[in-house]
mmCIF file of C-alpha atoms in Angstrom:
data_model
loop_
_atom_site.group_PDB
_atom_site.id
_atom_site.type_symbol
_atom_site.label_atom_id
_atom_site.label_comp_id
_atom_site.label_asym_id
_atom_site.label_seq_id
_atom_site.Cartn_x
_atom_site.Cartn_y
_atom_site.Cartn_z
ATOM 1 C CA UNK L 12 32.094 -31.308 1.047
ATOM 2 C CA UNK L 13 31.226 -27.437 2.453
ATOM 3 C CA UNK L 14 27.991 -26.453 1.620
ATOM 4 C CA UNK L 15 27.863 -22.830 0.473
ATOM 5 C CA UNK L 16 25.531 -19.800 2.338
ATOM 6 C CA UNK L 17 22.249 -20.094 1.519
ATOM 7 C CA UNK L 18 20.167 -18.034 -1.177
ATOM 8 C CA UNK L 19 18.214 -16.826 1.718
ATOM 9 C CA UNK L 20 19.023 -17.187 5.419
ATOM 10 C CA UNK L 21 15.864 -18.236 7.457
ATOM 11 C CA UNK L 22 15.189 -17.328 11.035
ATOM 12 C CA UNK L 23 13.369 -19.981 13.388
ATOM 13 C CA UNK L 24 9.983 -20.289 13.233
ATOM 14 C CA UNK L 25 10.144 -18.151 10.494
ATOM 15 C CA UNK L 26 8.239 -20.073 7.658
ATOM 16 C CA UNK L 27 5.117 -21.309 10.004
ATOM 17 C CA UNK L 28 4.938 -17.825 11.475
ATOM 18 C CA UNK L 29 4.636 -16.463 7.983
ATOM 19 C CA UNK L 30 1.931 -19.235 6.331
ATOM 20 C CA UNK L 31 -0.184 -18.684 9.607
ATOM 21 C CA UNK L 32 -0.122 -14.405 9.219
ATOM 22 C CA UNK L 33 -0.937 -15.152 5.555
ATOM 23 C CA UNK L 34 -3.603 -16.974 5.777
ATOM 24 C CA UNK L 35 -5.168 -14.491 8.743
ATOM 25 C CA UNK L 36 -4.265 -11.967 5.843
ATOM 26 C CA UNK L 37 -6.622 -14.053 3.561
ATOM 27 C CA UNK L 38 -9.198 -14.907 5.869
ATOM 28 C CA UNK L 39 -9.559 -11.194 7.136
ATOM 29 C CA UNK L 40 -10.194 -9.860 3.361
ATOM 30 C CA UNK L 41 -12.952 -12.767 2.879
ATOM 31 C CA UNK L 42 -14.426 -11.338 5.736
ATOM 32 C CA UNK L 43 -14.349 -8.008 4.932
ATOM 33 C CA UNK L 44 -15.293 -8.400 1.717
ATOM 34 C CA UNK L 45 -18.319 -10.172 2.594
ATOM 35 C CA UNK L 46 -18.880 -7.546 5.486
ATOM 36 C CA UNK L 47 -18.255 -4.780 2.966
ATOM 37 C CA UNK L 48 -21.456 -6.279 0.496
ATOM 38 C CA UNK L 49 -23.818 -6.548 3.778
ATOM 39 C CA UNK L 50 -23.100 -3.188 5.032
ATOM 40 C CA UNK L 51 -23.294 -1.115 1.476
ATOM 41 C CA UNK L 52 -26.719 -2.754 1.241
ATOM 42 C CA UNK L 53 -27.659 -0.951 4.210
ATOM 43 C CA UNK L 54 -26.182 2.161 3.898
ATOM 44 C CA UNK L 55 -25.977 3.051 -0.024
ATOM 45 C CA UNK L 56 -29.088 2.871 -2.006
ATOM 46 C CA UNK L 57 -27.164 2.323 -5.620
ATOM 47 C CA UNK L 58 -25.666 -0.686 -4.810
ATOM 48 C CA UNK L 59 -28.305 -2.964 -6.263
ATOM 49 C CA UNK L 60 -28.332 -1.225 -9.420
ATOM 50 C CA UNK L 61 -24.780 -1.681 -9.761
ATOM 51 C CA UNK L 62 -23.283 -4.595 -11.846
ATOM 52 C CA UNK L 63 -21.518 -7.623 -11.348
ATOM 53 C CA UNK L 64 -18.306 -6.335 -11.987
ATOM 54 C CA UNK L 65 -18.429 -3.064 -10.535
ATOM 55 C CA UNK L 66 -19.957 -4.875 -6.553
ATOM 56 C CA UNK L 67 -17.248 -7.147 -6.840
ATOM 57 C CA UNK L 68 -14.910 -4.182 -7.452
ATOM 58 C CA UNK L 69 -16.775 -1.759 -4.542
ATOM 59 C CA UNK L 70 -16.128 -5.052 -2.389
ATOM 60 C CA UNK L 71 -12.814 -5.374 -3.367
ATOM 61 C CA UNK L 72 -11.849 -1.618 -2.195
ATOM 62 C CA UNK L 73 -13.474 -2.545 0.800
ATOM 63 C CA UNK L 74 -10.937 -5.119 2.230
ATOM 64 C CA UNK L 75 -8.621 -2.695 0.574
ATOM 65 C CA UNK L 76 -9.102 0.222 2.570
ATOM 66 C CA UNK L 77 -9.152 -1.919 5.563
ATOM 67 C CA UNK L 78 -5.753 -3.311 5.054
ATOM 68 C CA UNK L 79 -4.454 -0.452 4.264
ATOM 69 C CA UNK L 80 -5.766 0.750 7.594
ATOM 70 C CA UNK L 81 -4.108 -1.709 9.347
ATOM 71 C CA UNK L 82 -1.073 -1.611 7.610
ATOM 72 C CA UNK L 83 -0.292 1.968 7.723
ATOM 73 C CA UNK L 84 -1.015 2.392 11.451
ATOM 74 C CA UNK L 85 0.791 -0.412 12.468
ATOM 75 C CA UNK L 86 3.997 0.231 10.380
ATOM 76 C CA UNK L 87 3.396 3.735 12.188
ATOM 77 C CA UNK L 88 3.528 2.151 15.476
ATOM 78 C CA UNK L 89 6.632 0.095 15.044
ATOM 79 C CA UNK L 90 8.753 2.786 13.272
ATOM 80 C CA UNK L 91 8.247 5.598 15.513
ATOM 81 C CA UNK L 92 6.834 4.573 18.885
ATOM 82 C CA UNK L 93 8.259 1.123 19.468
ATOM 83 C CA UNK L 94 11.814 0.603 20.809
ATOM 84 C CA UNK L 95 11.767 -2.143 17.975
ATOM 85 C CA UNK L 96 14.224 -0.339 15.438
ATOM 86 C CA UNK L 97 15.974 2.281 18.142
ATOM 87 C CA UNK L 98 19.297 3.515 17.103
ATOM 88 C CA UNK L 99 21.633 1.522 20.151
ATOM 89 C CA UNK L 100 25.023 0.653 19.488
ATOM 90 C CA UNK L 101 24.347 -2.271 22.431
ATOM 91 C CA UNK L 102 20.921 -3.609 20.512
ATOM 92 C CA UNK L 103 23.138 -4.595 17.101
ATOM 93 C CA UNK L 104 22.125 -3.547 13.651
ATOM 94 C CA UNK L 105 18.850 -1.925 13.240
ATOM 95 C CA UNK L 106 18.862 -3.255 9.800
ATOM 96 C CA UNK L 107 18.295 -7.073 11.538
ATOM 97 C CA UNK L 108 15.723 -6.371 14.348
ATOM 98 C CA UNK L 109 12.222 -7.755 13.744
ATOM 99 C CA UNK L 110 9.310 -8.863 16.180
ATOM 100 C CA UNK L 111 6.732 -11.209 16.674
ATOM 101 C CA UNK L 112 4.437 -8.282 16.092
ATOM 102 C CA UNK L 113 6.421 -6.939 12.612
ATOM 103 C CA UNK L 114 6.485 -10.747 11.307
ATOM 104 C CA UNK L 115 2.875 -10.374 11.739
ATOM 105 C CA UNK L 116 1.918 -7.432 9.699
ATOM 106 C CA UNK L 117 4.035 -8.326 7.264
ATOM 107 C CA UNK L 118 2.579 -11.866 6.820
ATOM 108 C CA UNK L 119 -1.128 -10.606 6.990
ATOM 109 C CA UNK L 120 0.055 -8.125 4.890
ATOM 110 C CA UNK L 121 1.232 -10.929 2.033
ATOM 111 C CA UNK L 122 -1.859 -12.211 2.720
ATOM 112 C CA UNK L 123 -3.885 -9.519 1.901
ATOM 113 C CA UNK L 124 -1.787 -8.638 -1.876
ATOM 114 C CA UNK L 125 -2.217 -12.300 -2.284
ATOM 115 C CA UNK L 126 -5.711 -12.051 -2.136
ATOM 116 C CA UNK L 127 -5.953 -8.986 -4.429
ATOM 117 C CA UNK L 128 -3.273 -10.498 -6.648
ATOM 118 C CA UNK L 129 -5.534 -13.205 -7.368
ATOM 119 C CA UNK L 130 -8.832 -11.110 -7.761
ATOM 120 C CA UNK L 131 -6.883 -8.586 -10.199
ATOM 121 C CA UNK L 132 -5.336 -11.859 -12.242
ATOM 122 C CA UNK L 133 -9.049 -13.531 -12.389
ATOM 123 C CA UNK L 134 -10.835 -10.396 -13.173
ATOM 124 C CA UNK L 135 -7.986 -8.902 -15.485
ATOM 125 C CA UNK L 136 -8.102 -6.383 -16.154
ATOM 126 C CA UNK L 137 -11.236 -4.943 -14.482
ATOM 127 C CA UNK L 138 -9.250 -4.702 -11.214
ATOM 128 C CA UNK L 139 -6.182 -3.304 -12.624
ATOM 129 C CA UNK L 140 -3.256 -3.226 -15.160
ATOM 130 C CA UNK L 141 0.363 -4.479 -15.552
ATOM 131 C CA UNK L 142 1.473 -2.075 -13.246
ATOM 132 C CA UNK L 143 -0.903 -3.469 -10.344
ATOM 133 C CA UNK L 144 0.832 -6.677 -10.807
ATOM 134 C CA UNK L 145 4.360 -5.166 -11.180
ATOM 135 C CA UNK L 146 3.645 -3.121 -7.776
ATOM 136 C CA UNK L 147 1.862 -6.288 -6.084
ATOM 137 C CA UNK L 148 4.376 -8.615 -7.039
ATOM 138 C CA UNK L 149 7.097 -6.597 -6.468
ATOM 139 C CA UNK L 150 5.550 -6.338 -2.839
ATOM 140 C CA UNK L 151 5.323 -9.878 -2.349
ATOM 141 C CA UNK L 152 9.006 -10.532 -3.351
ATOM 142 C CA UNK L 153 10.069 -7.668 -0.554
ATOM 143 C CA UNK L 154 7.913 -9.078 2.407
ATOM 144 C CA UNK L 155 8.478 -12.695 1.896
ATOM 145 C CA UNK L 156 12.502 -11.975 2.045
ATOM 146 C CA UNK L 157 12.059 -9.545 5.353
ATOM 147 C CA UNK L 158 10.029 -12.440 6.862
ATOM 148 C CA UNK L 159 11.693 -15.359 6.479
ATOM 149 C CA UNK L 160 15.127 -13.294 7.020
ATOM 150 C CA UNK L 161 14.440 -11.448 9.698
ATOM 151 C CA UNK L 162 16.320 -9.050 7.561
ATOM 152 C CA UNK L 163 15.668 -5.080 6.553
ATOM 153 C CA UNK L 164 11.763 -4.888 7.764
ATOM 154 C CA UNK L 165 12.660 -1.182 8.686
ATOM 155 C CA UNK L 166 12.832 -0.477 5.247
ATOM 156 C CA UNK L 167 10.059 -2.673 3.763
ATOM 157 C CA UNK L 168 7.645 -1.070 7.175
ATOM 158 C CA UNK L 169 8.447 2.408 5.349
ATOM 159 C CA UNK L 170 7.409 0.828 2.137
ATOM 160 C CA UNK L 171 4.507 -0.598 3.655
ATOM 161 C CA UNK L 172 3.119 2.950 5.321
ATOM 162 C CA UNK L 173 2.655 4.127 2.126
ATOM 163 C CA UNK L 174 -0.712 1.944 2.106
ATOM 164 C CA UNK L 175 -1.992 4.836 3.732
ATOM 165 C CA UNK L 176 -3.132 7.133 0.462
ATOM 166 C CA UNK L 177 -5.461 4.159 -0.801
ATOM 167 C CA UNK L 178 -8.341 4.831 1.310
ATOM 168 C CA UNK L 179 -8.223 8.470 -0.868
ATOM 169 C CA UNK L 180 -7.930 6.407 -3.577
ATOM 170 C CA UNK L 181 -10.631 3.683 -3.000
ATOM 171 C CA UNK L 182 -13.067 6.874 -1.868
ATOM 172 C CA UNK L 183 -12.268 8.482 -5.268
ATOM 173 C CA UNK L 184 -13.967 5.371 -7.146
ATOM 174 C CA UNK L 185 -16.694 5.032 -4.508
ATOM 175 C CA UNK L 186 -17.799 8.757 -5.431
ATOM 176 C CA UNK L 187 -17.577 8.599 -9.170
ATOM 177 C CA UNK L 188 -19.409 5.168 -8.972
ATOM 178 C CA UNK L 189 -22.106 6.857 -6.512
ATOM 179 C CA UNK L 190 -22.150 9.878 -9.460
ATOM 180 C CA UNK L 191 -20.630 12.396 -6.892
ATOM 181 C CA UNK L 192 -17.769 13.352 -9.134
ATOM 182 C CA UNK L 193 -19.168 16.764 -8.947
ATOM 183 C CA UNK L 194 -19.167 16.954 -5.165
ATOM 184 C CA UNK L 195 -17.383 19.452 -2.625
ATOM 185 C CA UNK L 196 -15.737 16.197 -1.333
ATOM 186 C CA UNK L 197 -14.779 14.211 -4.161
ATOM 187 C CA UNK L 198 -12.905 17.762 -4.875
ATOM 188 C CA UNK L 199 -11.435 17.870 -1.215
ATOM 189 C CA UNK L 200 -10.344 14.002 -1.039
ATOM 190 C CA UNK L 201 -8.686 15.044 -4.322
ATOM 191 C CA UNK L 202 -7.035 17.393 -2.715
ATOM 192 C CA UNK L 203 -6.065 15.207 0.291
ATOM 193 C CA UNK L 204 -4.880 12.637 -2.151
ATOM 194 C CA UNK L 205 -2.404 14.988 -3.544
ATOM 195 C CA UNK L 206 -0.911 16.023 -0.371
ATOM 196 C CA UNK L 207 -0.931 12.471 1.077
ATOM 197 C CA UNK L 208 0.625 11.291 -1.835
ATOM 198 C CA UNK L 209 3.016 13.615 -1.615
ATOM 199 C CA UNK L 210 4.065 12.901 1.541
ATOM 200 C CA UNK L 211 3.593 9.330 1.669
ATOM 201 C CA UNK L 212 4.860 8.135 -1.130
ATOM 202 C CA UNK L 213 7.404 10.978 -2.228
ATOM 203 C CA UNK L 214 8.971 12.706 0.563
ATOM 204 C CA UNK L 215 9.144 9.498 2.722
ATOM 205 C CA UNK L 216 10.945 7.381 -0.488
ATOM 206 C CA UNK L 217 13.213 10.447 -0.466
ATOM 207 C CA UNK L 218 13.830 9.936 3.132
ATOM 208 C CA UNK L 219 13.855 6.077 2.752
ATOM 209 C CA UNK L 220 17.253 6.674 0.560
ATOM 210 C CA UNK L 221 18.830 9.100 3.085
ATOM 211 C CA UNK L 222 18.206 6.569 5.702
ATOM 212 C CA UNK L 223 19.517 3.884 3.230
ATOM 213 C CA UNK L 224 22.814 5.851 2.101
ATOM 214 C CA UNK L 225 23.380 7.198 5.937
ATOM 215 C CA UNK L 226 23.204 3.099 6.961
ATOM 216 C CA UNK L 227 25.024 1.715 4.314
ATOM 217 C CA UNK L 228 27.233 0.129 5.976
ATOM 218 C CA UNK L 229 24.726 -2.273 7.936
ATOM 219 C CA UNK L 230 22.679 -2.650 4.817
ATOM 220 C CA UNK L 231 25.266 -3.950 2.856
ATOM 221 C CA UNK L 232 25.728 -7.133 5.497
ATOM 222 C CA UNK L 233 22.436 -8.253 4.078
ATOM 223 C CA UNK L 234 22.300 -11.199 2.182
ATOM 224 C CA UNK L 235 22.907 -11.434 -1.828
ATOM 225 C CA UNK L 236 19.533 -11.572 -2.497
ATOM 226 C CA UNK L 237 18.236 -9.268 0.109
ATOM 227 C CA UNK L 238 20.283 -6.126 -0.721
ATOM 228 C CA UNK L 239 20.071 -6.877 -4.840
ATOM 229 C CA UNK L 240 16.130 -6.611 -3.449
ATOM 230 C CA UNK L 241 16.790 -3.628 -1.538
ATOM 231 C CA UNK L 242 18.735 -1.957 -4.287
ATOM 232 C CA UNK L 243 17.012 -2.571 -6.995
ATOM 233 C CA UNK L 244 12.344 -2.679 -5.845
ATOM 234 C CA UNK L 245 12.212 0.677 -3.877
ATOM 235 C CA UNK L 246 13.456 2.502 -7.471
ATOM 236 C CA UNK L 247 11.198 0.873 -9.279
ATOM 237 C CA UNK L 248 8.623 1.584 -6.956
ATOM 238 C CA UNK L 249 9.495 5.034 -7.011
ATOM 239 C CA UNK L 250 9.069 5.315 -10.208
ATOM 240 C CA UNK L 251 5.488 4.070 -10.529
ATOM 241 C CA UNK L 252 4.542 6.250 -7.774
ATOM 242 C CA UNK L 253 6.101 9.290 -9.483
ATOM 243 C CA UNK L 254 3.727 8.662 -12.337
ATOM 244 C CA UNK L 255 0.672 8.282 -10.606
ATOM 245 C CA UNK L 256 1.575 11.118 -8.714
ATOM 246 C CA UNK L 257 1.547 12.996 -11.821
ATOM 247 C CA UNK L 258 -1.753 11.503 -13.102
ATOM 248 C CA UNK L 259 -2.748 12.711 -9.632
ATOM 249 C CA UNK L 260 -1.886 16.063 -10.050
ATOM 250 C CA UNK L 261 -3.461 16.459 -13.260
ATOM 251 C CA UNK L 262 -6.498 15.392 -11.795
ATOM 252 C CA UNK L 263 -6.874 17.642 -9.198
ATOM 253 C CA UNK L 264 -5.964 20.091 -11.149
ATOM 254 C CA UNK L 265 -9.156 19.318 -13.630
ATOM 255 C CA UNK L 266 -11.467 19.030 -10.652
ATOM 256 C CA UNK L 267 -10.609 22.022 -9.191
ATOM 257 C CA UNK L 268 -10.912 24.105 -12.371
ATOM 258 C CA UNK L 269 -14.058 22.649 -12.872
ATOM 259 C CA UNK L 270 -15.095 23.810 -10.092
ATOM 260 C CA UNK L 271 -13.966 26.991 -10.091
ATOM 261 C CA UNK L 272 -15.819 27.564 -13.608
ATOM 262 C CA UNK L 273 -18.774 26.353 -11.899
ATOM 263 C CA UNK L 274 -18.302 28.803 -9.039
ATOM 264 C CA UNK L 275 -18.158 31.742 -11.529
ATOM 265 C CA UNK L 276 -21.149 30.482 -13.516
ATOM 266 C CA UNK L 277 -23.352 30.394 -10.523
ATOM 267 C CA UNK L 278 -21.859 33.742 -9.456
ATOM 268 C CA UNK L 279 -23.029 35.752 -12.986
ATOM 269 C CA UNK L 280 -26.319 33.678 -12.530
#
């Protein structure tokens, strides 16, 4: 009897290259949220007074920002200045090169939203919403099939690089925690927030479906399960990001009124 193709095809090595970057993923946000507790003892003076629930949320953003960091830099790295998904009619299709070194982010990566997935579930829903664990799962889903595939990690990188507007985000909290919400630079990370998010997570999913429609015909040699993936998360993604762009924008907008008006008041004083 002929066995049919399998749901998902799986490179060597694949699945013990994957557990191992996970659990590097889940030992380096321990550490960094540990790291995060010592050092904001030193260097903030309101961290004591703070409570339970909001330490173990500064914490949290802690290992956040740094894997977003890492993330972001790498996925940099291996999109633009490696040779890993060059355009060569003699290398194949783009849309099935990986590395050692993309397996690897994209494994401490899982890691890491594991991690945070668990925090956000056990702490729901101090940590976040529903659409935290739509985005987070939806995230798992995607890496897990580029790693164990081999499989359309040029896309899911691009995806990934987007990680680089939390830091604005996590630095937003820390200042409203820290009661610097009426600061010059909660006002100008604002500002950077909008035009990171704009870039990252707007313009580059715009891009990300050029690329996409422009190499269609190598994407749709992906697996079932791979290209319904492809097809269907990114949208969806979109979507969310659309929203909190907007919530973004509206925010900025507030902040920088209010400081305007506070500009003026000072002036006639």
């Amino acid at each position: 009897m002929e066995l049919g193709l399998p749901l998902i095809p799986v490179v060597d090595n694949a699945t013990s290259h994957l557990l191992a970057s996970a659990f590097v993923g889940i030992i380096m946000c321990r550490a960094v949220y540990i790291l995060t507790g010592y050092v904001s003892v030193l260097c903030f003076k309101g961290y004591d007074k703070l409570s339970y629930k909001q330490k173990m949320e500064w914490n949290n953003r802690g290992f956040s920002t740094f894997h977003a960091l890492f993330a972001a830099s790498l996925s940099l790295y291996l999109l633009l200045y490696s040779d890993l998904f060059k355009e060569d009619p003699q290398d194949g299709l783009i849309i099935n090169n990986y590395s050692f070194l993309s397996n690897s982010v994209l494994g401490i990566s899982i890691g890491y939203f594991l991690t945070d997935l668990a925090m956000i579930l056990w702490f729901y829903p101090v940590l976040g919403g529903l659409e935290y664990l739509l985005h987070h799962g939806l995230s798992l889903f995607s890496q897990f099939l580029a790693v164990i595939s081999g499989c359309g990690q040029i896309y899911i990188l691009m995806v990934l690089f987007t990680e680089s507007t939390t830091p604005f985000v996590n630095l937003r909290w820390y200042l409203d925690v820290a009661g610097e919400k009426n600061s010059k630079l909660y006002m100008y990370n604002g500002v950077m927030l909008f035009f990171g998010w704009l870039v990252a997570r707007i313009l580059l999913f715009i891009y990300f479906f050029v690329h996409m429609y422009i190499h269609f015909d190598e994407v749709k040699t992906i697996f079932p399960l791979g290209l319904c993936t492809l097809l269907t998360v990114p949208p969806m993604l979109t979507m969310m990001n659309v929203f909190w762009f907007w919530k973004i924008a509206k925010g900025m907008v507030k902040t920088l009124s209010k400081s305007r008006q506070s500009q003026i008041h000072n002036h006639i004083q």
